[in-house]
Coordinates of C-alpha atoms in Angstrom, one line a residue:
X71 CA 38.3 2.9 2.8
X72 CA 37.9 0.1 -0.2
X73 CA 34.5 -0.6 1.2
X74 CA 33.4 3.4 1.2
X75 CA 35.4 4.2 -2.4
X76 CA 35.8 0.4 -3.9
X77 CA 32.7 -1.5 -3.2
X78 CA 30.7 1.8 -4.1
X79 CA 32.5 2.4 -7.4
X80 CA 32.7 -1.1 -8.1
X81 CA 28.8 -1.7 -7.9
X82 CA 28.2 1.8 -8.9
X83 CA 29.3 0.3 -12.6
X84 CA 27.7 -3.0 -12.5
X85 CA 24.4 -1.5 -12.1
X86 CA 25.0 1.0 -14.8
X87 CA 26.1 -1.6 -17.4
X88 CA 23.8 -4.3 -16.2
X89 CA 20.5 -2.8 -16.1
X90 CA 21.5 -1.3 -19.3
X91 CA 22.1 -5.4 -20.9
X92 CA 19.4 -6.9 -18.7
X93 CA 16.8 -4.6 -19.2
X94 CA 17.1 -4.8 -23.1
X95 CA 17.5 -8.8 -22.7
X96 CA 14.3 -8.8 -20.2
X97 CA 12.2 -7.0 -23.0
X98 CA 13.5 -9.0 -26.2
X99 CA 12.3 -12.2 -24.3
X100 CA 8.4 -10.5 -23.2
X101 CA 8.1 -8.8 -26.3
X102 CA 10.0 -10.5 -29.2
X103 CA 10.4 -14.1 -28.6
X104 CA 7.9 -15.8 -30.0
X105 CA 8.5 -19.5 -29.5
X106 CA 10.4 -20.6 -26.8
X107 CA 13.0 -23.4 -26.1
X108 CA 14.8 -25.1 -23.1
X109 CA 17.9 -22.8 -23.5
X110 CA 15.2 -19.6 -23.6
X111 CA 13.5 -20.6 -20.3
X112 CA 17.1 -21.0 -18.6
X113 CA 18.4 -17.8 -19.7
X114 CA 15.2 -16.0 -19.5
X115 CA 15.5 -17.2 -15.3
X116 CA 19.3 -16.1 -15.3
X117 CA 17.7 -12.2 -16.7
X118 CA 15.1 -12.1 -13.9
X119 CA 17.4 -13.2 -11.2
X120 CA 20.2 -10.6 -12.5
X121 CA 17.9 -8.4 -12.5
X122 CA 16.5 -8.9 -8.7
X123 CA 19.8 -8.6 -7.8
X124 CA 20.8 -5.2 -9.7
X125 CA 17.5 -3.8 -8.0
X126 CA 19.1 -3.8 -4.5
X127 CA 22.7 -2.2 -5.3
X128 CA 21.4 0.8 -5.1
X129 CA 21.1 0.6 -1.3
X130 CA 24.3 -1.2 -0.8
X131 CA 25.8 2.1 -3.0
X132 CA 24.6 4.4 -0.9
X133 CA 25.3 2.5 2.2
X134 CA 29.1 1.8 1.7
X135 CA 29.3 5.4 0.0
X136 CA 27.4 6.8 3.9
X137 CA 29.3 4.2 5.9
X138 CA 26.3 3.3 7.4
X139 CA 23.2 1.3 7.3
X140 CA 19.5 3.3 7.1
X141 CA 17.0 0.7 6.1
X142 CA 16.6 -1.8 8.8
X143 CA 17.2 -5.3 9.3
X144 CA 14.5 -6.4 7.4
X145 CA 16.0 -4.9 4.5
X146 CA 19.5 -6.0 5.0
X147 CA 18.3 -9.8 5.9
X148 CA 16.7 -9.4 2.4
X149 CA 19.0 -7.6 0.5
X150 CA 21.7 -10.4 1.2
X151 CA 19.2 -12.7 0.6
X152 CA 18.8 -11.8 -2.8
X153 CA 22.6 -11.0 -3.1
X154 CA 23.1 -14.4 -2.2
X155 CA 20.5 -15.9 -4.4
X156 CA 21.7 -14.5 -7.9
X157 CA 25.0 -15.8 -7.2
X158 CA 24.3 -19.5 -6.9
X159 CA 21.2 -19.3 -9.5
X160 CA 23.5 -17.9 -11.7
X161 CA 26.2 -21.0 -11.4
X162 CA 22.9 -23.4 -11.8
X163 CA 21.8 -21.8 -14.5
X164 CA 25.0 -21.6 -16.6
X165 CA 25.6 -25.3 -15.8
X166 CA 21.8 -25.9 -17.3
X167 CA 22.7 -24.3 -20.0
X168 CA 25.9 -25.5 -20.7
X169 CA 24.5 -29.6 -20.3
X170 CA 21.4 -27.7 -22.8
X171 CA 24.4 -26.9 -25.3
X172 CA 25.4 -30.6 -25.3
X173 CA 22.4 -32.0 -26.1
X174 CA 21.7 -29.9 -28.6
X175 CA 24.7 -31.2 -30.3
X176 CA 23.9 -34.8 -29.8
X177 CA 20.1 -34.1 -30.6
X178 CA 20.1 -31.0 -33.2
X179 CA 16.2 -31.2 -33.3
X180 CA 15.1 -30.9 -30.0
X181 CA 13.8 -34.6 -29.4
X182 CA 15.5 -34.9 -26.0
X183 CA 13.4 -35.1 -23.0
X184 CA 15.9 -32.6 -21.4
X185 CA 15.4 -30.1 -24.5
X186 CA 11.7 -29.8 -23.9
X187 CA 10.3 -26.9 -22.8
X188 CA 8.3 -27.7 -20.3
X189 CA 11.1 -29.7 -18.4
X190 CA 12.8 -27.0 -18.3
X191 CA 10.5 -25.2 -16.4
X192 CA 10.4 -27.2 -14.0
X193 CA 14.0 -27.2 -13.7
X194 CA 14.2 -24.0 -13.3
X195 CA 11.5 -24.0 -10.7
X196 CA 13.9 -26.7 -8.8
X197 CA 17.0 -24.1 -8.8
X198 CA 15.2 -21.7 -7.3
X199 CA 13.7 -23.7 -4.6
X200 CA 17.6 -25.4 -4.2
X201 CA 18.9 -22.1 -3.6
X202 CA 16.6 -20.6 -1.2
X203 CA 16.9 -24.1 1.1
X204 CA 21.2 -23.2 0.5
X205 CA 21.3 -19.9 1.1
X206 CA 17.9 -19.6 4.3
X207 CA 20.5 -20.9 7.1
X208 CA 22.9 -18.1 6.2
X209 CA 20.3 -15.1 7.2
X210 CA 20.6 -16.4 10.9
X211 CA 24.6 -15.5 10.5
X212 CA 23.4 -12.0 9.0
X213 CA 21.7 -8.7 10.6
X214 CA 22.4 -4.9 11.0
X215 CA 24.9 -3.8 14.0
X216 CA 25.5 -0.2 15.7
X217 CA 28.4 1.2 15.3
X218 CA 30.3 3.6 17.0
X219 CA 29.1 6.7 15.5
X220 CA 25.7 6.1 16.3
X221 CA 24.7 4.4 13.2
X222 CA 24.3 1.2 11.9
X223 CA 25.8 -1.2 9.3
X224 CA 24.6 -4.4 7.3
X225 CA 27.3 -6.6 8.2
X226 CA 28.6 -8.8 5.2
X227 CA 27.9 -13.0 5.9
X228 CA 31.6 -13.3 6.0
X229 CA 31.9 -10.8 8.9
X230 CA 28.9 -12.1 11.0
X231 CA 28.1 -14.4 13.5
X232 CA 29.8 -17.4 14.8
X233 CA 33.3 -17.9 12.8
X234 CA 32.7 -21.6 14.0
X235 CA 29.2 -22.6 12.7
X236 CA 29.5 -20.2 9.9
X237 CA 32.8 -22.0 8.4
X238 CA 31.4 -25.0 8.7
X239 CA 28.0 -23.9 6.6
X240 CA 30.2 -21.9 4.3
X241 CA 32.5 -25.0 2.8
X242 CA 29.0 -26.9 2.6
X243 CA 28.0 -24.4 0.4
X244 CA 30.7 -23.7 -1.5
X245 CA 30.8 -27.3 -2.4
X246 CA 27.4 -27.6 -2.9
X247 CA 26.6 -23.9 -4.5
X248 CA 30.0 -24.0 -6.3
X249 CA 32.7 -27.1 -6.7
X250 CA 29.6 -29.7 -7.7
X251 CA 27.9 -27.1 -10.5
X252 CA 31.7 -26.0 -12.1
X253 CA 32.5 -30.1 -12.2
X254 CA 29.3 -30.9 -14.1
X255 CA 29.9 -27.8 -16.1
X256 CA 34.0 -28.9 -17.2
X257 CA 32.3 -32.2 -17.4
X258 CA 29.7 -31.6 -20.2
X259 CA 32.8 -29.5 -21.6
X260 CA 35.0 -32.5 -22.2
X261 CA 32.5 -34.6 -23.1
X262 CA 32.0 -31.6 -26.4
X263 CA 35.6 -32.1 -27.2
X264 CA 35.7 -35.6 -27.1
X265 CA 31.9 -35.6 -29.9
X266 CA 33.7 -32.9 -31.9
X267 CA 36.5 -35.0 -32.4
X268 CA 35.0 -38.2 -33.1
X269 CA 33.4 -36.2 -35.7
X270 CA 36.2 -34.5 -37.4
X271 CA 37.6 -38.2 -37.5
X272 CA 34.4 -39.1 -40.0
X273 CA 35.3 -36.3 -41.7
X274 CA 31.8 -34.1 -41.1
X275 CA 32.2 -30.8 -40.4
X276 CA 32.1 -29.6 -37.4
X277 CA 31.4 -25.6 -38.0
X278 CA 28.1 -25.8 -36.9
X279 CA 28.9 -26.8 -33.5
X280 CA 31.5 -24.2 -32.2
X281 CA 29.1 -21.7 -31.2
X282 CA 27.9 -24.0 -28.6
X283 CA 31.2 -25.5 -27.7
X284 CA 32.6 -21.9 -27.2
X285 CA 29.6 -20.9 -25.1
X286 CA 30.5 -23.5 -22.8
X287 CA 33.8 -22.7 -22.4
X288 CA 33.1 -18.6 -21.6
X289 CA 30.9 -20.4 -18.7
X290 CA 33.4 -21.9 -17.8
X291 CA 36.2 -19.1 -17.9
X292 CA 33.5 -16.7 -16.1
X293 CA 33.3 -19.4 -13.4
X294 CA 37.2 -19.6 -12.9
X295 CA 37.7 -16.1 -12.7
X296 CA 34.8 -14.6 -10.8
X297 CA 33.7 -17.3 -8.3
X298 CA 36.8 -18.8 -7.5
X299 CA 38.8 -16.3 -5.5
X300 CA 35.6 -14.8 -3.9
X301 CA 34.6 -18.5 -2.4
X302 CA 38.3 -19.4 -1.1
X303 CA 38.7 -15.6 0.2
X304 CA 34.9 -16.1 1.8
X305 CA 35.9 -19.2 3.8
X306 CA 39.6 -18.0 4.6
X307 CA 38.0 -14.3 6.3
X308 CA 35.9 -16.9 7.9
X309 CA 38.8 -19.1 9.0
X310 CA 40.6 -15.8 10.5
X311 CA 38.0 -14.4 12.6
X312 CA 38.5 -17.9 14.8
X313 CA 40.0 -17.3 18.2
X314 CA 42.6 -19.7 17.5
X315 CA 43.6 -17.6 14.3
X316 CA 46.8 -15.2 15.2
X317 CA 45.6 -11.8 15.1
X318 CA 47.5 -8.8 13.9
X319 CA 48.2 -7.6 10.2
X320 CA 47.8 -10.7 8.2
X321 CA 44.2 -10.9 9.5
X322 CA 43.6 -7.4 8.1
X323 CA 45.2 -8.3 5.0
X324 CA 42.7 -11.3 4.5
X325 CA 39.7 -8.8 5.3
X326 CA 40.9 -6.7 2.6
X327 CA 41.7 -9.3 -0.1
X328 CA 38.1 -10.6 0.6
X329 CA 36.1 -7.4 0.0
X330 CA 38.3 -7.0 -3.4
X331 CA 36.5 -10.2 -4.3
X332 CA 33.5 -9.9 -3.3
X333 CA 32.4 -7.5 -6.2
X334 CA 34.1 -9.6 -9.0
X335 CA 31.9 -12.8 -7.6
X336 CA 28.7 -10.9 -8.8
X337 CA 30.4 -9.0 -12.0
X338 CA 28.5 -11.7 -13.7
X339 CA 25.4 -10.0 -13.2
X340 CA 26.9 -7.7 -15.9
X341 CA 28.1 -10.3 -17.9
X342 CA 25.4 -12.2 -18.3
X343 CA 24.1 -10.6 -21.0
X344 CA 26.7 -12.2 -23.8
X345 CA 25.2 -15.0 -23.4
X346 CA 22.2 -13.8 -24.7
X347 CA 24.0 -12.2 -28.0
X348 CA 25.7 -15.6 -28.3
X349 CA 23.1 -17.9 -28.0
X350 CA 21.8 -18.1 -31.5
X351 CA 18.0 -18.7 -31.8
X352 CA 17.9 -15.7 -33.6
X353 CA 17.3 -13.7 -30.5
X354 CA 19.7 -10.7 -31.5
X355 CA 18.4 -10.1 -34.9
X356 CA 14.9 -10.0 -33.4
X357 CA 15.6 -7.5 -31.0
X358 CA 17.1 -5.5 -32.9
X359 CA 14.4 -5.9 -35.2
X360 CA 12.1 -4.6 -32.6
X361 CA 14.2 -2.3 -32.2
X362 CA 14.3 -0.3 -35.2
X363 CA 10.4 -0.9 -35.9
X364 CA 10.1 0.5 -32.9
X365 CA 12.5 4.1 -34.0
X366 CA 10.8 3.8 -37.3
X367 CA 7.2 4.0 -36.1
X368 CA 8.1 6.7 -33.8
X369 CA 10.4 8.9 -36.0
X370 CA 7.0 8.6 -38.5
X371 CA 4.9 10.0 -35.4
X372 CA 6.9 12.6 -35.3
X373 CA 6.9 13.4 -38.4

């Protein structure tokens, strides 16, 4: 029942609201940025990979919605794949951007080898080939199933495969996809704190540099409350399906707990687009600039 009217609803919203921001965000970066920076490139990567992601809800949707699975295993090794994929991106990303945020404190003008462009593109280049090496071993966990009706059903990773081997490739990942990223991320945090007060004691103002300071702590707040209880749930629904777990109503209570989280893991997706508003770099008032040039030109046509 919470996977045929929760998950359903749930995703049903995220790919309203989040085509809706990444779609505008995807076309403000094609069509009105102009000259691009490391913090550009990083959050450009996070739109396109949001955006792969909100692509295949609507098959999940209509799966959990059916209660069953029409698309084949190619398309459900893929689909979880991708799933998969825009969640640990994501985290890289947002810890890029959040060591980006420092930097630009301690170097305002961009002089930084870390600020350039061009290393950032190569960065980014380097997340996505780190996260398909993480997330290839857990497609061999993952594949459709019949069911009893007749049909069948893309089995979530948690659900699949060998409990054993699985649990074991699951903590790996959570500390490598997850604990590592969110420690570098509190990391650069505290080391903002600890410039902004050295320079309050000197008596410069320090106005200029809480937009990037807050920035890194809504990373860090998104990170808390999305990823957290989606990664412990992951490896506890894991831990249960073990023969040596005692079966009965506690082990449908995990099962249940887990698929509540599992949609607020990739809520990000949706909120994503913040960042973008936040950023500075003039990227909102160009949009909208666009925008209304855009209105203005074709109310004339009309006209």
């Amino acid at each position: 029942m919470l996977k045929k009217y929760y998950l359903s609803a749930f995703y049903g919203i995220e790919f309203i609201f989040g085509m809706l921001g990444n779609v505008a965000v995807v076309f403000g970066y094609l069509f009105c940025m102009k000259n691009w920076n490391s913090s550009n490139v990083y959050l450009f990567n996070l739109s396109i990979s949001d955006f792969a992601f909100l692509c295949t809800l609507p098959m999940l949707i209509q799966s959990y919605a059916n209660e069953k699975w029409t698309y084949g295993d190619v398309l459900c090794i893929s689909n979880r794949y991708v799933l998969h994929a825009n969640l640990y991106t994501s985290i890289l990303f947002l810890t890029f951007i959040s060591i980006d945020r420092y930097l630009l404190m301690k170097f305002p003008f961009r002089e930084h080898i870390l600020q350039k462009k061009e290393f950032a593109i190569l960065i980014s280049l380097a997340v996505w080939v780190l996260v398909t090496l993480e997330v290839v071993p857990m497609l061999t966990f993952i594949n459709s199933v019949p069911t009893e009706e007749g049909t069948s059903s893309c089995i979530d990773y948690a659900s699949s495969g060998n409990p054993k081997y699985s649990l074991i490739y699951s903590l790996c990942l959570t500390l490598l996809g997850f604990l590592i990223p969110l420690s570098v991320m509190c990391f650069f945090y505290y080391k903002m704190v600890v410039f902004l007060k050295r320079r309050s004691q000197q008596q410069t103002t320090a106005l200029p540099l809480d937009k990037p300071l807050r920035l890194v702590v809504l990373a860090v707040v998104i990170f808390s409350i999305l990823f957290t209880p989606y990664h412990i749930m992951r490896n506890v629904r894991i831990a249960s399906r073990l023969e040596s777990w005692p079966q009965g109503c506690t082990q449908k209570a995990i099962k249940a707990l887990y698929v509540l989280t599992r949609p607020l893991a990739f809520l990000n997706s949706a909120i994503n687009p913040i960042f973008y508003f936040l950023m500075g770099d003039h990227f909102r008032e160009m949009l909208l600039s666009k925008f209304r040039q855009y209105f203005t030109s074709l109310k004339s046509f009309r006209t």
